[in-house]
Amino acid sequence: MMNPSKVMESISIKLNQKLIPDQIQRLQQQIEFMLEIDKLKHILRRTILTDRSREENSAEHSWHIAIAVFLFSEYAQDQNIDWYRVIKILLVHDLVEIDAGDTYCYDHQSRKDQAQREQKAAERIFKILPLDQSRSFRELWDEFENRKTPESKYANALDRFQPFLQNYATKGQIWRENNITRRQVKDRMQPMFDGAPLLWNLVELLIDDAVQKKYLAG
Amino acid sequence: MMNPSKVMESISIKLNQKLIPDQIQRLQQQIEFMLEIDKLKHILRRTILTDRSREENSAEHSWHIAIAVFLFSEYAQDQNIDWYRVIKILLVHDLVEIDAGDTYCYDHQSRKDQAQREQKAAERIFKILPLDQSRSFRELWDEFENRKTPESKYANALDRFQPFLQNYATKGQIWRENNITRRQVKDRMQPMFDGAPLLWNLVELLIDDAVQKKYLAG
């Protein structure tokens, strides 16, 4: 792979002729970021595709929940929110995994230093951007993590809902492989209660159903 | 894989207790759509990841260009547009490939019946949704295809720009394998001139550079 930072270097002189000089470094940083985040496509999650052929990666997951924003918007707890911001939050929320990797939500050992690893990743990755964008991307990530705004509550609800549905649709294959229990899934799904209570009702029923069908330990 | 339409059937009676009855069929259709579109993760494109390890799929591509909407927003020709709509257009624009497959942009043979295949796919896929959403998703797709609104012009520019950058960053591996010429790429990139002229300037320079470096035939 060509080093992202090298891609633009060779042509920056020529660009001087067509762009405002100040814009060149800025554009260089943006392109470097665009190429850097390509790596999210390599981060495998502990969720499988519905045909069970392989694990899902974090770029695919991010796309899927971004579409879910307007597919399920009527179920968001707060209807008076900035939907565009919700999508931006979700498109950005997993970028730190490029360095920090995906942490399985039921793996208590690796969750111990997850926050630390992800903070460090955020430092490096968002710093590739021009300063103003570095800040605004970082803000989107912090907002998701803090789960305080209505936008981030709905975003977190969708981030939990999509892998849940895929687990259910694949008869709990990953749950079974990891001996996951009803209690664990219920705890994990709690943010749905805040962000999308009607979908939480559905999830509660599906959890009961999953236990009955032995997709999930009781 | 469990048939998406079966997922909800078994629990619809229980859901009656917690949801407005009219909502159940609606929610069923939405969940079915959510599971159906998981298939986009299997649609491989003629673009490779920047580390050249494998081809990119259409879900990853859609995520990447959705982020590009706010990463490169300052270069959009029209600054007074509905950015949320641009993202929705891009998240939806490739869904028809679930049935129609990805059509390589330089493959004249398969481009002949591309429109027909994709129309048929749109019919089936968007019909899974409740009627109002079926219409609004279809509208997003039509808007992208027609390239008439400022939102769709910017969306099309990004849809061309991202694979171009990945081709350039991988030293034109796919271009070389397919004997693609400067003329072909320049024609393909034309929508960038309308949607994001400053990025088009960059692309013109990178095309020249790619020819000089033999990533691309002159």
mmCIF file with all atom_site columns, N, CA and C in Angstrom, chain A residues 1-2 10 15 19 26 30 34 37-38 41-42 49-51 53-54 56-57 60 63-64 67 71 74-75 84 91 129 133 166 169 198 205 213 215, chain B residues 1-2 10 15 19 26 30 34 37-38 41-42 49-51 53-54 56-57 60 63-64 67 71 74-75 83 91 129 133 166 169 198 205 213 215:
data_model
loop_
_atom_site.group_PDB
_atom_site.id
_atom_site.type_symbol
_atom_site.label_atom_id
_atom_site.label_alt_id
_atom_site.label_comp_id
_atom_site.label_asym_id
_atom_site.label_entity_id
_atom_site.label_seq_id
_atom_site.pdbx_PDB_ins_code
_atom_site.Cartn_x
_atom_site.Cartn_y
_atom_site.Cartn_z
_atom_site.occupancy
_atom_site.B_iso_or_equiv
_atom_site.pdbx_formal_charge
_atom_site.auth_seq_id
_atom_site.auth_comp_id
_atom_site.auth_asym_id
_atom_site.auth_atom_id
_atom_site.pdbx_PDB_model_num
ATOM 1   N N  . MET A 1 1   ? 0.837   -1.210  0.000   1.00 0.00 ? 1   MET A N  1
ATOM 2   C CA . MET A 1 1   ? 0.000   0.000   0.000   1.00 0.00 ? 1   MET A CA 1
ATOM 3   C C  . MET A 1 1   ? 0.865   1.251   0.000   1.00 0.00 ? 1   MET A C  1
ATOM 4   N N  . MET A 1 2   ? 0.439   2.238   -0.755  1.00 0.00 ? 2   MET A N  1
ATOM 5   C CA . MET A 1 2   ? 1.144   3.501   -0.759  1.00 0.00 ? 2   MET A CA 1
ATOM 6   C C  . MET A 1 2   ? 0.808   4.221   0.548   1.00 0.00 ? 2   MET A C  1
ATOM 7   N N  . SER A 1 10  ? 3.366   14.298  -3.954  1.00 0.00 ? 10  SER A N  1
ATOM 8   C CA . SER A 1 10  ? 3.966   14.425  -5.275  1.00 0.00 ? 10  SER A CA 1
ATOM 9   C C  . SER A 1 10  ? 3.222   15.411  -6.166  1.00 0.00 ? 10  SER A C  1
ATOM 10  N N  . LEU A 1 15  ? -0.873  21.303  -7.736  1.00 0.00 ? 15  LEU A N  1
ATOM 11  C CA . LEU A 1 15  ? -2.144  21.771  -7.191  1.00 0.00 ? 15  LEU A CA 1
ATOM 12  C C  . LEU A 1 15  ? -2.106  23.262  -6.905  1.00 0.00 ? 15  LEU A C  1
ATOM 13  N N  . LEU A 1 19  ? -5.526  25.620  -6.886  1.00 0.00 ? 19  LEU A N  1
ATOM 14  C CA . LEU A 1 19  ? -6.210  25.818  -5.613  1.00 0.00 ? 19  LEU A CA 1
ATOM 15  C C  . LEU A 1 19  ? -5.585  26.988  -4.873  1.00 0.00 ? 19  LEU A C  1
ATOM 16  N N  . ARG A 1 26  ? -4.671  21.544  3.727   1.00 0.00 ? 26  ARG A N  1
ATOM 17  C CA . ARG A 1 26  ? -5.970  21.105  4.233   1.00 0.00 ? 26  ARG A CA 1
ATOM 18  C C  . ARG A 1 26  ? -6.510  19.907  3.423   1.00 0.00 ? 26  ARG A C  1
ATOM 19  N N  . GLN A 1 30  ? -7.210  15.945  4.446   1.00 0.00 ? 30  GLN A N  1
ATOM 20  C CA . GLN A 1 30  ? -8.523  15.311  4.255   1.00 0.00 ? 30  GLN A CA 1
ATOM 21  C C  . GLN A 1 30  ? -8.406  14.024  3.435   1.00 0.00 ? 30  GLN A C  1
ATOM 22  N N  . MET A 1 34  ? -9.203  10.224  4.488   1.00 0.00 ? 34  MET A N  1
ATOM 23  C CA . MET A 1 34  ? -10.082 9.393   3.653   1.00 0.00 ? 34  MET A CA 1
ATOM 24  C C  . MET A 1 34  ? -9.440  8.031   3.366   1.00 0.00 ? 34  MET A C  1
ATOM 25  N N  . ILE A 1 37  ? -9.043  5.807   6.823   1.00 0.00 ? 37  ILE A N  1
ATOM 26  C CA . ILE A 1 37  ? -10.228 5.143   7.380   1.00 0.00 ? 37  ILE A CA 1
ATOM 27  C C  . ILE A 1 37  ? -10.659 3.931   6.565   1.00 0.00 ? 37  ILE A C  1
ATOM 28  N N  . ASP A 1 38  ? -10.063 3.753   5.400   1.00 0.00 ? 38  ASP A N  1
ATOM 29  C CA . ASP A 1 38  ? -10.271 2.523   4.631   1.00 0.00 ? 38  ASP A CA 1
ATOM 30  C C  . ASP A 1 38  ? -9.979  1.292   5.499   1.00 0.00 ? 38  ASP A C  1
ATOM 31  N N  . LYS A 1 41  ? -12.413 -1.297  7.264   1.00 0.00 ? 41  LYS A N  1
ATOM 32  C CA . LYS A 1 41  ? -12.984 -2.451  6.548   1.00 0.00 ? 41  LYS A CA 1
ATOM 33  C C  . LYS A 1 41  ? -12.297 -3.767  6.935   1.00 0.00 ? 41  LYS A C  1
ATOM 34  N N  . HIS A 1 42  ? -11.188 -3.653  7.664   1.00 0.00 ? 42  HIS A N  1
ATOM 35  C CA . HIS A 1 42  ? -10.473 -4.859  8.111   1.00 0.00 ? 42  HIS A CA 1
ATOM 36  C C  . HIS A 1 42  ? -10.795 -5.252  9.548   1.00 0.00 ? 42  HIS A C  1
ATOM 37  N N  . LEU A 1 49  ? -22.713 -12.329 9.470   1.00 0.00 ? 49  LEU A N  1
ATOM 38  C CA . LEU A 1 49  ? -23.737 -11.944 8.496   1.00 0.00 ? 49  LEU A CA 1
ATOM 39  C C  . LEU A 1 49  ? -24.909 -12.913 8.595   1.00 0.00 ? 49  LEU A C  1
ATOM 40  N N  . THR A 1 50  ? -26.058 -12.502 8.098   1.00 0.00 ? 50  THR A N  1
ATOM 41  C CA . THR A 1 50  ? -27.254 -13.334 8.296   1.00 0.00 ? 50  THR A CA 1
ATOM 42  C C  . THR A 1 50  ? -27.173 -14.682 7.578   1.00 0.00 ? 50  THR A C  1
ATOM 43  N N  . ASP A 1 51  ? -26.308 -14.792 6.553   1.00 0.00 ? 51  ASP A N  1
ATOM 44  C CA . ASP A 1 51  ? -26.153 -16.105 5.923   1.00 0.00 ? 51  ASP A CA 1
ATOM 45  C C  . ASP A 1 51  ? -25.043 -16.917 6.597   1.00 0.00 ? 51  ASP A C  1
ATOM 46  N N  . SER A 1 53  ? -21.963 -16.688 6.614   1.00 0.00 ? 53  SER A N  1
ATOM 47  C CA . SER A 1 53  ? -20.774 -17.005 5.816   1.00 0.00 ? 53  SER A CA 1
ATOM 48  C C  . SER A 1 53  ? -19.488 -16.470 6.434   1.00 0.00 ? 53  SER A C  1
ATOM 49  N N  . ARG A 1 54  ? -19.591 -15.372 7.153   1.00 0.00 ? 54  ARG A N  1
ATOM 50  C CA . ARG A 1 54  ? -18.375 -14.779 7.732   1.00 0.00 ? 54  ARG A CA 1
ATOM 51  C C  . ARG A 1 54  ? -18.750 -13.721 8.762   1.00 0.00 ? 54  ARG A C  1
ATOM 52  N N  . GLU A 1 56  ? -18.817 -9.950  10.301  1.00 0.00 ? 56  GLU A N  1
ATOM 53  C CA . GLU A 1 56  ? -19.061 -8.617  9.762   1.00 0.00 ? 56  GLU A CA 1
ATOM 54  C C  . GLU A 1 56  ? -17.899 -7.708  10.154  1.00 0.00 ? 56  GLU A C  1
ATOM 55  N N  . ASN A 1 57  ? -17.580 -6.722  9.319   1.00 0.00 ? 57  ASN A N  1
ATOM 56  C CA . ASN A 1 57  ? -16.567 -5.751  9.740   1.00 0.00 ? 57  ASN A CA 1
ATOM 57  C C  . ASN A 1 57  ? -17.237 -4.436  10.146  1.00 0.00 ? 57  ASN A C  1
ATOM 58  N N  . GLU A 1 60  ? -19.004 -2.126  7.508   1.00 0.00 ? 60  GLU A N  1
ATOM 59  C CA . GLU A 1 60  ? -20.325 -2.638  7.116   1.00 0.00 ? 60  GLU A CA 1
ATOM 60  C C  . GLU A 1 60  ? -21.359 -2.359  8.210   1.00 0.00 ? 60  GLU A C  1
ATOM 61  N N  . TRP A 1 63  ? -22.339 1.287   8.198   1.00 0.00 ? 63  TRP A N  1
ATOM 62  C CA . TRP A 1 63  ? -23.276 1.575   7.104   1.00 0.00 ? 63  TRP A CA 1
ATOM 63  C C  . TRP A 1 63  ? -24.691 1.119   7.466   1.00 0.00 ? 63  TRP A C  1
ATOM 64  N N  . HIS A 1 64  ? -24.774 -0.087  8.015   1.00 0.00 ? 64  HIS A N  1
ATOM 65  C CA . HIS A 1 64  ? -26.077 -0.693  8.299   1.00 0.00 ? 64  HIS A CA 1
ATOM 66  C C  . HIS A 1 64  ? -26.861 0.134   9.333   1.00 0.00 ? 64  HIS A C  1
ATOM 67  N N  . ILE A 1 67  ? -28.159 3.574   7.920   1.00 0.00 ? 67  ILE A N  1
ATOM 68  C CA . ILE A 1 67  ? -29.444 3.440   7.212   1.00 0.00 ? 67  ILE A CA 1
ATOM 69  C C  . ILE A 1 67  ? -30.580 3.272   8.210   1.00 0.00 ? 67  ILE A C  1
ATOM 70  N N  . LEU A 1 71  ? -34.645 4.474   8.696   1.00 0.00 ? 71  LEU A N  1
ATOM 71  C CA . LEU A 1 71  ? -35.569 3.339   8.602   1.00 0.00 ? 71  LEU A CA 1
ATOM 72  C C  . LEU A 1 71  ? -36.440 3.245   9.861   1.00 0.00 ? 71  LEU A C  1
ATOM 73  N N  . GLU A 1 74  ? -39.112 6.703   13.381  1.00 0.00 ? 74  GLU A N  1
ATOM 74  C CA . GLU A 1 74  ? -40.364 6.905   14.121  1.00 0.00 ? 74  GLU A CA 1
ATOM 75  C C  . GLU A 1 74  ? -40.328 6.314   15.535  1.00 0.00 ? 74  GLU A C  1
ATOM 76  N N  . TYR A 1 75  ? -39.351 5.427   15.793  1.00 0.00 ? 75  TYR A N  1
ATOM 77  C CA . TYR A 1 75  ? -39.265 4.803   17.119  1.00 0.00 ? 75  TYR A CA 1
ATOM 78  C C  . TYR A 1 75  ? -38.285 5.513   18.053  1.00 0.00 ? 75  TYR A C  1
ATOM 79  N N  . TYR A 1 84  ? -29.424 14.280  10.987  1.00 0.00 ? 84  TYR A N  1
ATOM 80  C CA . TYR A 1 84  ? -28.148 14.316  10.263  1.00 0.00 ? 84  TYR A CA 1
ATOM 81  C C  . TYR A 1 84  ? -26.998 14.063  11.240  1.00 0.00 ? 84  TYR A C  1
ATOM 82  N N  . LEU A 1 91  ? -21.556 7.066   11.707  1.00 0.00 ? 91  LEU A N  1
ATOM 83  C CA . LEU A 1 91  ? -20.547 6.806   10.677  1.00 0.00 ? 91  LEU A CA 1
ATOM 84  C C  . LEU A 1 91  ? -19.139 6.909   11.250  1.00 0.00 ? 91  LEU A C  1
ATOM 85  N N  . LEU A 1 129 ? -6.798  15.003  10.572  1.00 0.00 ? 129 LEU A N  1
ATOM 86  C CA . LEU A 1 129 ? -7.656  16.012  9.937   1.00 0.00 ? 129 LEU A CA 1
ATOM 87  C C  . LEU A 1 129 ? -7.177  17.439  10.202  1.00 0.00 ? 129 LEU A C  1
ATOM 88  N N  . GLN A 1 133 ? -11.870 20.251  11.705  1.00 0.00 ? 133 GLN A N  1
ATOM 89  C CA . GLN A 1 133 ? -12.544 18.966  11.507  1.00 0.00 ? 133 GLN A CA 1
ATOM 90  C C  . GLN A 1 133 ? -12.088 17.939  12.541  1.00 0.00 ? 133 GLN A C  1
ATOM 91  N N  . GLN A 1 166 ? -29.087 -9.464  14.053  1.00 0.00 ? 166 GLN A N  1
ATOM 92  C CA . GLN A 1 166 ? -28.310 -10.456 13.299  1.00 0.00 ? 166 GLN A CA 1
ATOM 93  C C  . GLN A 1 166 ? -28.032 -11.701 14.144  1.00 0.00 ? 166 GLN A C  1
ATOM 94  N N  . ALA A 1 169 ? -31.328 -13.600 14.072  1.00 0.00 ? 169 ALA A N  1
ATOM 95  C CA . ALA A 1 169 ? -31.601 -14.174 12.746  1.00 0.00 ? 169 ALA A CA 1
ATOM 96  C C  . ALA A 1 169 ? -30.667 -15.341 12.422  1.00 0.00 ? 169 ALA A C  1
ATOM 97  N N  . LEU A 1 198 ? -39.811 1.666   22.016  1.00 0.00 ? 198 LEU A N  1
ATOM 98  C CA . LEU A 1 198 ? -40.673 0.696   21.334  1.00 0.00 ? 198 LEU A CA 1
ATOM 99  C C  . LEU A 1 198 ? -39.850 -0.458  20.774  1.00 0.00 ? 198 LEU A C  1
ATOM 100 N N  . LEU A 1 205 ? -39.093 -9.090  23.934  1.00 0.00 ? 205 LEU A N  1
ATOM 101 C CA . LEU A 1 205 ? -39.838 -10.269 23.469  1.00 0.00 ? 205 LEU A CA 1
ATOM 102 C C  . LEU A 1 205 ? -38.938 -11.234 22.721  1.00 0.00 ? 205 LEU A C  1
ATOM 103 N N  . LYS A 1 213 ? -36.019 -20.838 22.435  1.00 0.00 ? 213 LYS A N  1
ATOM 104 C CA . LYS A 1 213 ? -35.513 -21.592 21.295  1.00 0.00 ? 213 LYS A CA 1
ATOM 105 C C  . LYS A 1 213 ? -34.070 -22.045 21.495  1.00 0.00 ? 213 LYS A C  1
ATOM 106 N N  . TYR A 1 215 ? -31.377 -20.280 21.621  1.00 0.00 ? 215 TYR A N  1
ATOM 107 C CA . TYR A 1 215 ? -30.342 -19.479 20.965  1.00 0.00 ? 215 TYR A CA 1
ATOM 108 C C  . TYR A 1 215 ? -29.451 -18.848 22.029  1.00 0.00 ? 215 TYR A C  1
ATOM 109 N N  . MET B 1 1   ? -29.525 -19.531 6.829   1.00 0.00 ? 1   MET B N  1
ATOM 110 C CA . MET B 1 1   ? -30.113 -18.260 7.255   1.00 0.00 ? 1   MET B CA 1
ATOM 111 C C  . MET B 1 1   ? -31.617 -18.399 7.431   1.00 0.00 ? 1   MET B C  1
ATOM 112 N N  . MET B 1 2   ? -32.100 -17.767 8.471   1.00 0.00 ? 2   MET B N  1
ATOM 113 C CA . MET B 1 2   ? -33.532 -17.753 8.715   1.00 0.00 ? 2   MET B CA 1
ATOM 114 C C  . MET B 1 2   ? -34.169 -16.785 7.710   1.00 0.00 ? 2   MET B C  1
ATOM 115 N N  . SER B 1 10  ? -43.245 -15.255 14.350  1.00 0.00 ? 10  SER B N  1
ATOM 116 C CA . SER B 1 10  ? -43.467 -16.053 15.547  1.00 0.00 ? 10  SER B CA 1
ATOM 117 C C  . SER B 1 10  ? -43.766 -15.201 16.769  1.00 0.00 ? 10  SER B C  1
ATOM 118 N N  . LEU B 1 15  ? -46.277 -9.328  20.443  1.00 0.00 ? 15  LEU B N  1
ATOM 119 C CA . LEU B 1 15  ? -46.052 -7.902  20.227  1.00 0.00 ? 15  LEU B CA 1
ATOM 120 C C  . LEU B 1 15  ? -47.354 -7.122  20.342  1.00 0.00 ? 15  LEU B C  1
ATOM 121 N N  . LEU B 1 19  ? -47.511 -3.123  21.410  1.00 0.00 ? 19  LEU B N  1
ATOM 122 C CA . LEU B 1 19  ? -47.502 -2.136  20.329  1.00 0.00 ? 19  LEU B CA 1
ATOM 123 C C  . LEU B 1 19  ? -48.922 -1.906  19.848  1.00 0.00 ? 19  LEU B C  1
ATOM 124 N N  . ARG B 1 26  ? -46.164 -3.051  10.086  1.00 0.00 ? 26  ARG B N  1
ATOM 125 C CA . ARG B 1 26  ? -45.195 -2.040  9.681   1.00 0.00 ? 26  ARG B CA 1
ATOM 126 C C  . ARG B 1 26  ? -43.790 -2.375  10.206  1.00 0.00 ? 26  ARG B C  1
ATOM 127 N N  . GLN B 1 30  ? -40.251 -3.424  8.287   1.00 0.00 ? 30  GLN B N  1
ATOM 128 C CA . GLN B 1 30  ? -39.003 -2.680  8.497   1.00 0.00 ? 30  GLN B CA 1
ATOM 129 C C  . GLN B 1 30  ? -37.862 -3.614  8.919   1.00 0.00 ? 30  GLN B C  1
ATOM 130 N N  . MET B 1 34  ? -34.418 -4.496  7.008   1.00 0.00 ? 34  MET B N  1
ATOM 131 C CA . MET B 1 34  ? -33.132 -4.366  7.713   1.00 0.00 ? 34  MET B CA 1
ATOM 132 C C  . MET B 1 34  ? -32.294 -5.636  7.521   1.00 0.00 ? 34  MET B C  1
ATOM 133 N N  . ILE B 1 37  ? -31.169 -6.112  3.595   1.00 0.00 ? 37  ILE B N  1
ATOM 134 C CA . ILE B 1 37  ? -30.078 -5.290  3.064   1.00 0.00 ? 37  ILE B CA 1
ATOM 135 C C  . ILE B 1 37  ? -28.706 -5.737  3.576   1.00 0.00 ? 37  ILE B C  1
ATOM 136 N N  . ASP B 1 38  ? -28.696 -6.615  4.551   1.00 0.00 ? 38  ASP B N  1
ATOM 137 C CA . ASP B 1 38  ? -27.432 -7.238  4.983   1.00 0.00 ? 38  ASP B CA 1
ATOM 138 C C  . ASP B 1 38  ? -26.706 -7.850  3.777   1.00 0.00 ? 38  ASP B C  1
ATOM 139 N N  . LYS B 1 41  ? -23.518 -6.574  1.765   1.00 0.00 ? 41  LYS B N  1
ATOM 140 C CA . LYS B 1 41  ? -22.142 -6.841  2.234   1.00 0.00 ? 41  LYS B CA 1
ATOM 141 C C  . LYS B 1 41  ? -21.469 -7.948  1.407   1.00 0.00 ? 41  LYS B C  1
ATOM 142 N N  . HIS B 1 42  ? -22.252 -8.631  0.577   1.00 0.00 ? 42  HIS B N  1
ATOM 143 C CA . HIS B 1 42  ? -21.693 -9.689  -0.276  1.00 0.00 ? 42  HIS B CA 1
ATOM 144 C C  . HIS B 1 42  ? -21.403 -9.213  -1.697  1.00 0.00 ? 42  HIS B C  1
ATOM 145 N N  . LEU B 1 49  ? -9.194  -2.664  -1.715  1.00 0.00 ? 49  LEU B N  1
ATOM 146 C CA . LEU B 1 49  ? -8.832  -1.883  -0.537  1.00 0.00 ? 49  LEU B CA 1
ATOM 147 C C  . LEU B 1 49  ? -7.410  -1.348  -0.720  1.00 0.00 ? 49  LEU B C  1
ATOM 148 N N  . THR B 1 50  ? -7.078  -0.320  0.046   1.00 0.00 ? 50  THR B N  1
ATOM 149 C CA . THR B 1 50  ? -5.778  0.339   -0.178  1.00 0.00 ? 50  THR B CA 1
ATOM 150 C C  . THR B 1 50  ? -4.593  -0.580  0.131   1.00 0.00 ? 50  THR B C  1
ATOM 151 N N  . ASP B 1 51  ? -4.789  -1.621  0.948   1.00 0.00 ? 51  ASP B N  1
ATOM 152 C CA . ASP B 1 51  ? -3.673  -2.560  1.171   1.00 0.00 ? 51  ASP B CA 1
ATOM 153 C C  . ASP B 1 51  ? -3.687  -3.707  0.152   1.00 0.00 ? 51  ASP B C  1
ATOM 154 N N  . SER B 1 53  ? -5.509  -6.168  -0.284  1.00 0.00 ? 53  SER B N  1
ATOM 155 C CA . SER B 1 53  ? -5.760  -7.520  0.218   1.00 0.00 ? 53  SER B CA 1
ATOM 156 C C  . SER B 1 53  ? -6.978  -8.167  -0.413  1.00 0.00 ? 53  SER B C  1
ATOM 157 N N  . ARG B 1 54  ? -7.945  -7.348  -0.807  1.00 0.00 ? 54  ARG B N  1
ATOM 158 C CA . ARG B 1 54  ? -9.165  -7.937  -1.378  1.00 0.00 ? 54  ARG B CA 1
ATOM 159 C C  . ARG B 1 54  ? -10.010 -6.845  -2.017  1.00 0.00 ? 54  ARG B C  1
ATOM 160 N N  . GLU B 1 56  ? -13.355 -4.570  -2.470  1.00 0.00 ? 56  GLU B N  1
ATOM 161 C CA . GLU B 1 56  ? -14.252 -3.869  -1.559  1.00 0.00 ? 56  GLU B CA 1
ATOM 162 C C  . GLU B 1 56  ? -15.686 -4.300  -1.866  1.00 0.00 ? 56  GLU B C  1
ATOM 163 N N  . ASN B 1 57  ? -16.558 -4.303  -0.848  1.00 0.00 ? 57  ASN B N  1
ATOM 164 C CA . ASN B 1 57  ? -17.959 -4.576  -1.153  1.00 0.00 ? 57  ASN B CA 1
ATOM 165 C C  . ASN B 1 57  ? -18.775 -3.280  -1.077  1.00 0.00 ? 57  ASN B C  1
ATOM 166 N N  . GLU B 1 60  ? -19.379 -1.399  2.323   1.00 0.00 ? 60  GLU B N  1
ATOM 167 C CA . GLU B 1 60  ? -18.193 -0.646  2.754   1.00 0.00 ? 60  GLU B CA 1
ATOM 168 C C  . GLU B 1 60  ? -18.044 0.646   1.937   1.00 0.00 ? 60  GLU B C  1
ATOM 169 N N  . TRP B 1 63  ? -20.579 3.207   3.079   1.00 0.00 ? 63  TRP B N  1
ATOM 170 C CA . TRP B 1 63  ? -20.160 3.841   4.341   1.00 0.00 ? 63  TRP B CA 1
ATOM 171 C C  . TRP B 1 63  ? -19.082 4.898   4.077   1.00 0.00 ? 63  TRP B C  1
ATOM 172 N N  . HIS B 1 64  ? -18.125 4.541   3.253   1.00 0.00 ? 64  HIS B N  1
ATOM 173 C CA . HIS B 1 64  ? -16.974 5.413   3.012   1.00 0.00 ? 64  HIS B CA 1
ATOM 174 C C  . HIS B 1 64  ? -17.411 6.734   2.365   1.00 0.00 ? 64  HIS B C  1
ATOM 175 N N  . ILE B 1 67  ? -19.384 9.100   4.823   1.00 0.00 ? 67  ILE B N  1
ATOM 176 C CA . ILE B 1 67  ? -18.481 9.919   5.663   1.00 0.00 ? 67  ILE B CA 1
ATOM 177 C C  . ILE B 1 67  ? -17.904 11.052  4.823   1.00 0.00 ? 67  ILE B C  1
ATOM 178 N N  . LEU B 1 71  ? -16.834 15.151  5.301   1.00 0.00 ? 71  LEU B N  1
ATOM 179 C CA . LEU B 1 71  ? -15.383 15.360  5.227   1.00 0.00 ? 71  LEU B CA 1
ATOM 180 C C  . LEU B 1 71  ? -15.029 16.377  4.133   1.00 0.00 ? 71  LEU B C  1
ATOM 181 N N  . GLU B 1 74  ? -17.041 21.191  2.113   1.00 0.00 ? 74  GLU B N  1
ATOM 182 C CA . GLU B 1 74  ? -16.656 22.536  1.652   1.00 0.00 ? 74  GLU B CA 1
ATOM 183 C C  . GLU B 1 74  ? -16.404 22.595  0.144   1.00 0.00 ? 74  GLU B C  1
ATOM 184 N N  . TYR B 1 75  ? -16.192 21.446  -0.493  1.00 0.00 ? 75  TYR B N  1
ATOM 185 C CA . TYR B 1 75  ? -15.924 21.424  -1.932  1.00 0.00 ? 75  TYR B CA 1
ATOM 186 C C  . TYR B 1 75  ? -17.179 21.189  -2.785  1.00 0.00 ? 75  TYR B C  1
ATOM 187 N N  . TRP B 1 83  ? -27.668 18.377  3.464   1.00 0.00 ? 83  TRP B N  1
ATOM 188 C CA . TRP B 1 83  ? -26.581 17.388  3.616   1.00 0.00 ? 83  TRP B CA 1
ATOM 189 C C  . TRP B 1 83  ? -27.106 16.042  4.094   1.00 0.00 ? 83  TRP B C  1
ATOM 190 N N  . LEU B 1 91  ? -26.355 6.254   1.148   1.00 0.00 ? 91  LEU B N  1
ATOM 191 C CA . LEU B 1 91  ? -26.515 5.011   1.900   1.00 0.00 ? 91  LEU B CA 1
ATOM 192 C C  . LEU B 1 91  ? -27.425 4.033   1.165   1.00 0.00 ? 91  LEU B C  1
ATOM 193 N N  . LEU B 1 129 ? -40.600 -2.592  2.145   1.00 0.00 ? 129 LEU B N  1
ATOM 194 C CA . LEU B 1 129 ? -40.907 -1.554  3.142   1.00 0.00 ? 129 LEU B CA 1
ATOM 195 C C  . LEU B 1 129 ? -42.391 -1.197  3.191   1.00 0.00 ? 129 LEU B C  1
ATOM 196 N N  . GLN B 1 133 ? -42.484 4.490   3.206   1.00 0.00 ? 133 GLN B N  1
ATOM 197 C CA . GLN B 1 133 ? -41.025 4.382   3.158   1.00 0.00 ? 133 GLN B CA 1
ATOM 198 C C  . GLN B 1 133 ? -40.558 3.775   1.843   1.00 0.00 ? 133 GLN B C  1
ATOM 199 N N  . GLN B 1 166 ? -8.892  5.250   -4.348  1.00 0.00 ? 166 GLN B N  1
ATOM 200 C CA . GLN B 1 166 ? -8.372  3.924   -4.010  1.00 0.00 ? 166 GLN B CA 1
ATOM 201 C C  . GLN B 1 166 ? -7.606  3.323   -5.190  1.00 0.00 ? 166 GLN B C  1
ATOM 202 N N  . ALA B 1 169 ? -4.262  5.153   -5.112  1.00 0.00 ? 169 ALA B N  1
ATOM 203 C CA . ALA B 1 169 ? -3.432  4.742   -3.969  1.00 0.00 ? 169 ALA B CA 1
ATOM 204 C C  . ALA B 1 169 ? -2.904  3.319   -4.103  1.00 0.00 ? 169 ALA B C  1
ATOM 205 N N  . LEU B 1 198 ? -13.750 21.699  -7.345  1.00 0.00 ? 198 LEU B N  1
ATOM 206 C CA . LEU B 1 198 ? -12.381 21.759  -6.815  1.00 0.00 ? 198 LEU B CA 1
ATOM 207 C C  . LEU B 1 198 ? -11.765 20.366  -6.706  1.00 0.00 ? 198 LEU B C  1
ATOM 208 N N  . LEU B 1 205 ? -5.413  16.428  -12.116 1.00 0.00 ? 205 LEU B N  1
ATOM 209 C CA . LEU B 1 205 ? -3.966  16.364  -11.873 1.00 0.00 ? 205 LEU B CA 1
ATOM 210 C C  . LEU B 1 205 ? -3.515  14.943  -11.556 1.00 0.00 ? 205 LEU B C  1
ATOM 211 N N  . LYS B 1 213 ? 3.005   7.828   -14.303 1.00 0.00 ? 213 LYS B N  1
ATOM 212 C CA . LYS B 1 213 ? 3.537   6.731   -13.475 1.00 0.00 ? 213 LYS B CA 1
ATOM 213 C C  . LYS B 1 213 ? 3.137   5.357   -14.010 1.00 0.00 ? 213 LYS B C  1
ATOM 214 N N  . TYR B 1 215 ? 0.195   3.997   -14.086 1.00 0.00 ? 215 TYR B N  1
ATOM 215 C CA . TYR B 1 215 ? -0.914  3.349   -13.396 1.00 0.00 ? 215 TYR B CA 1
ATOM 216 C C  . TYR B 1 215 ? -2.076  3.189   -14.384 1.00 0.00 ? 215 TYR B C  1
#
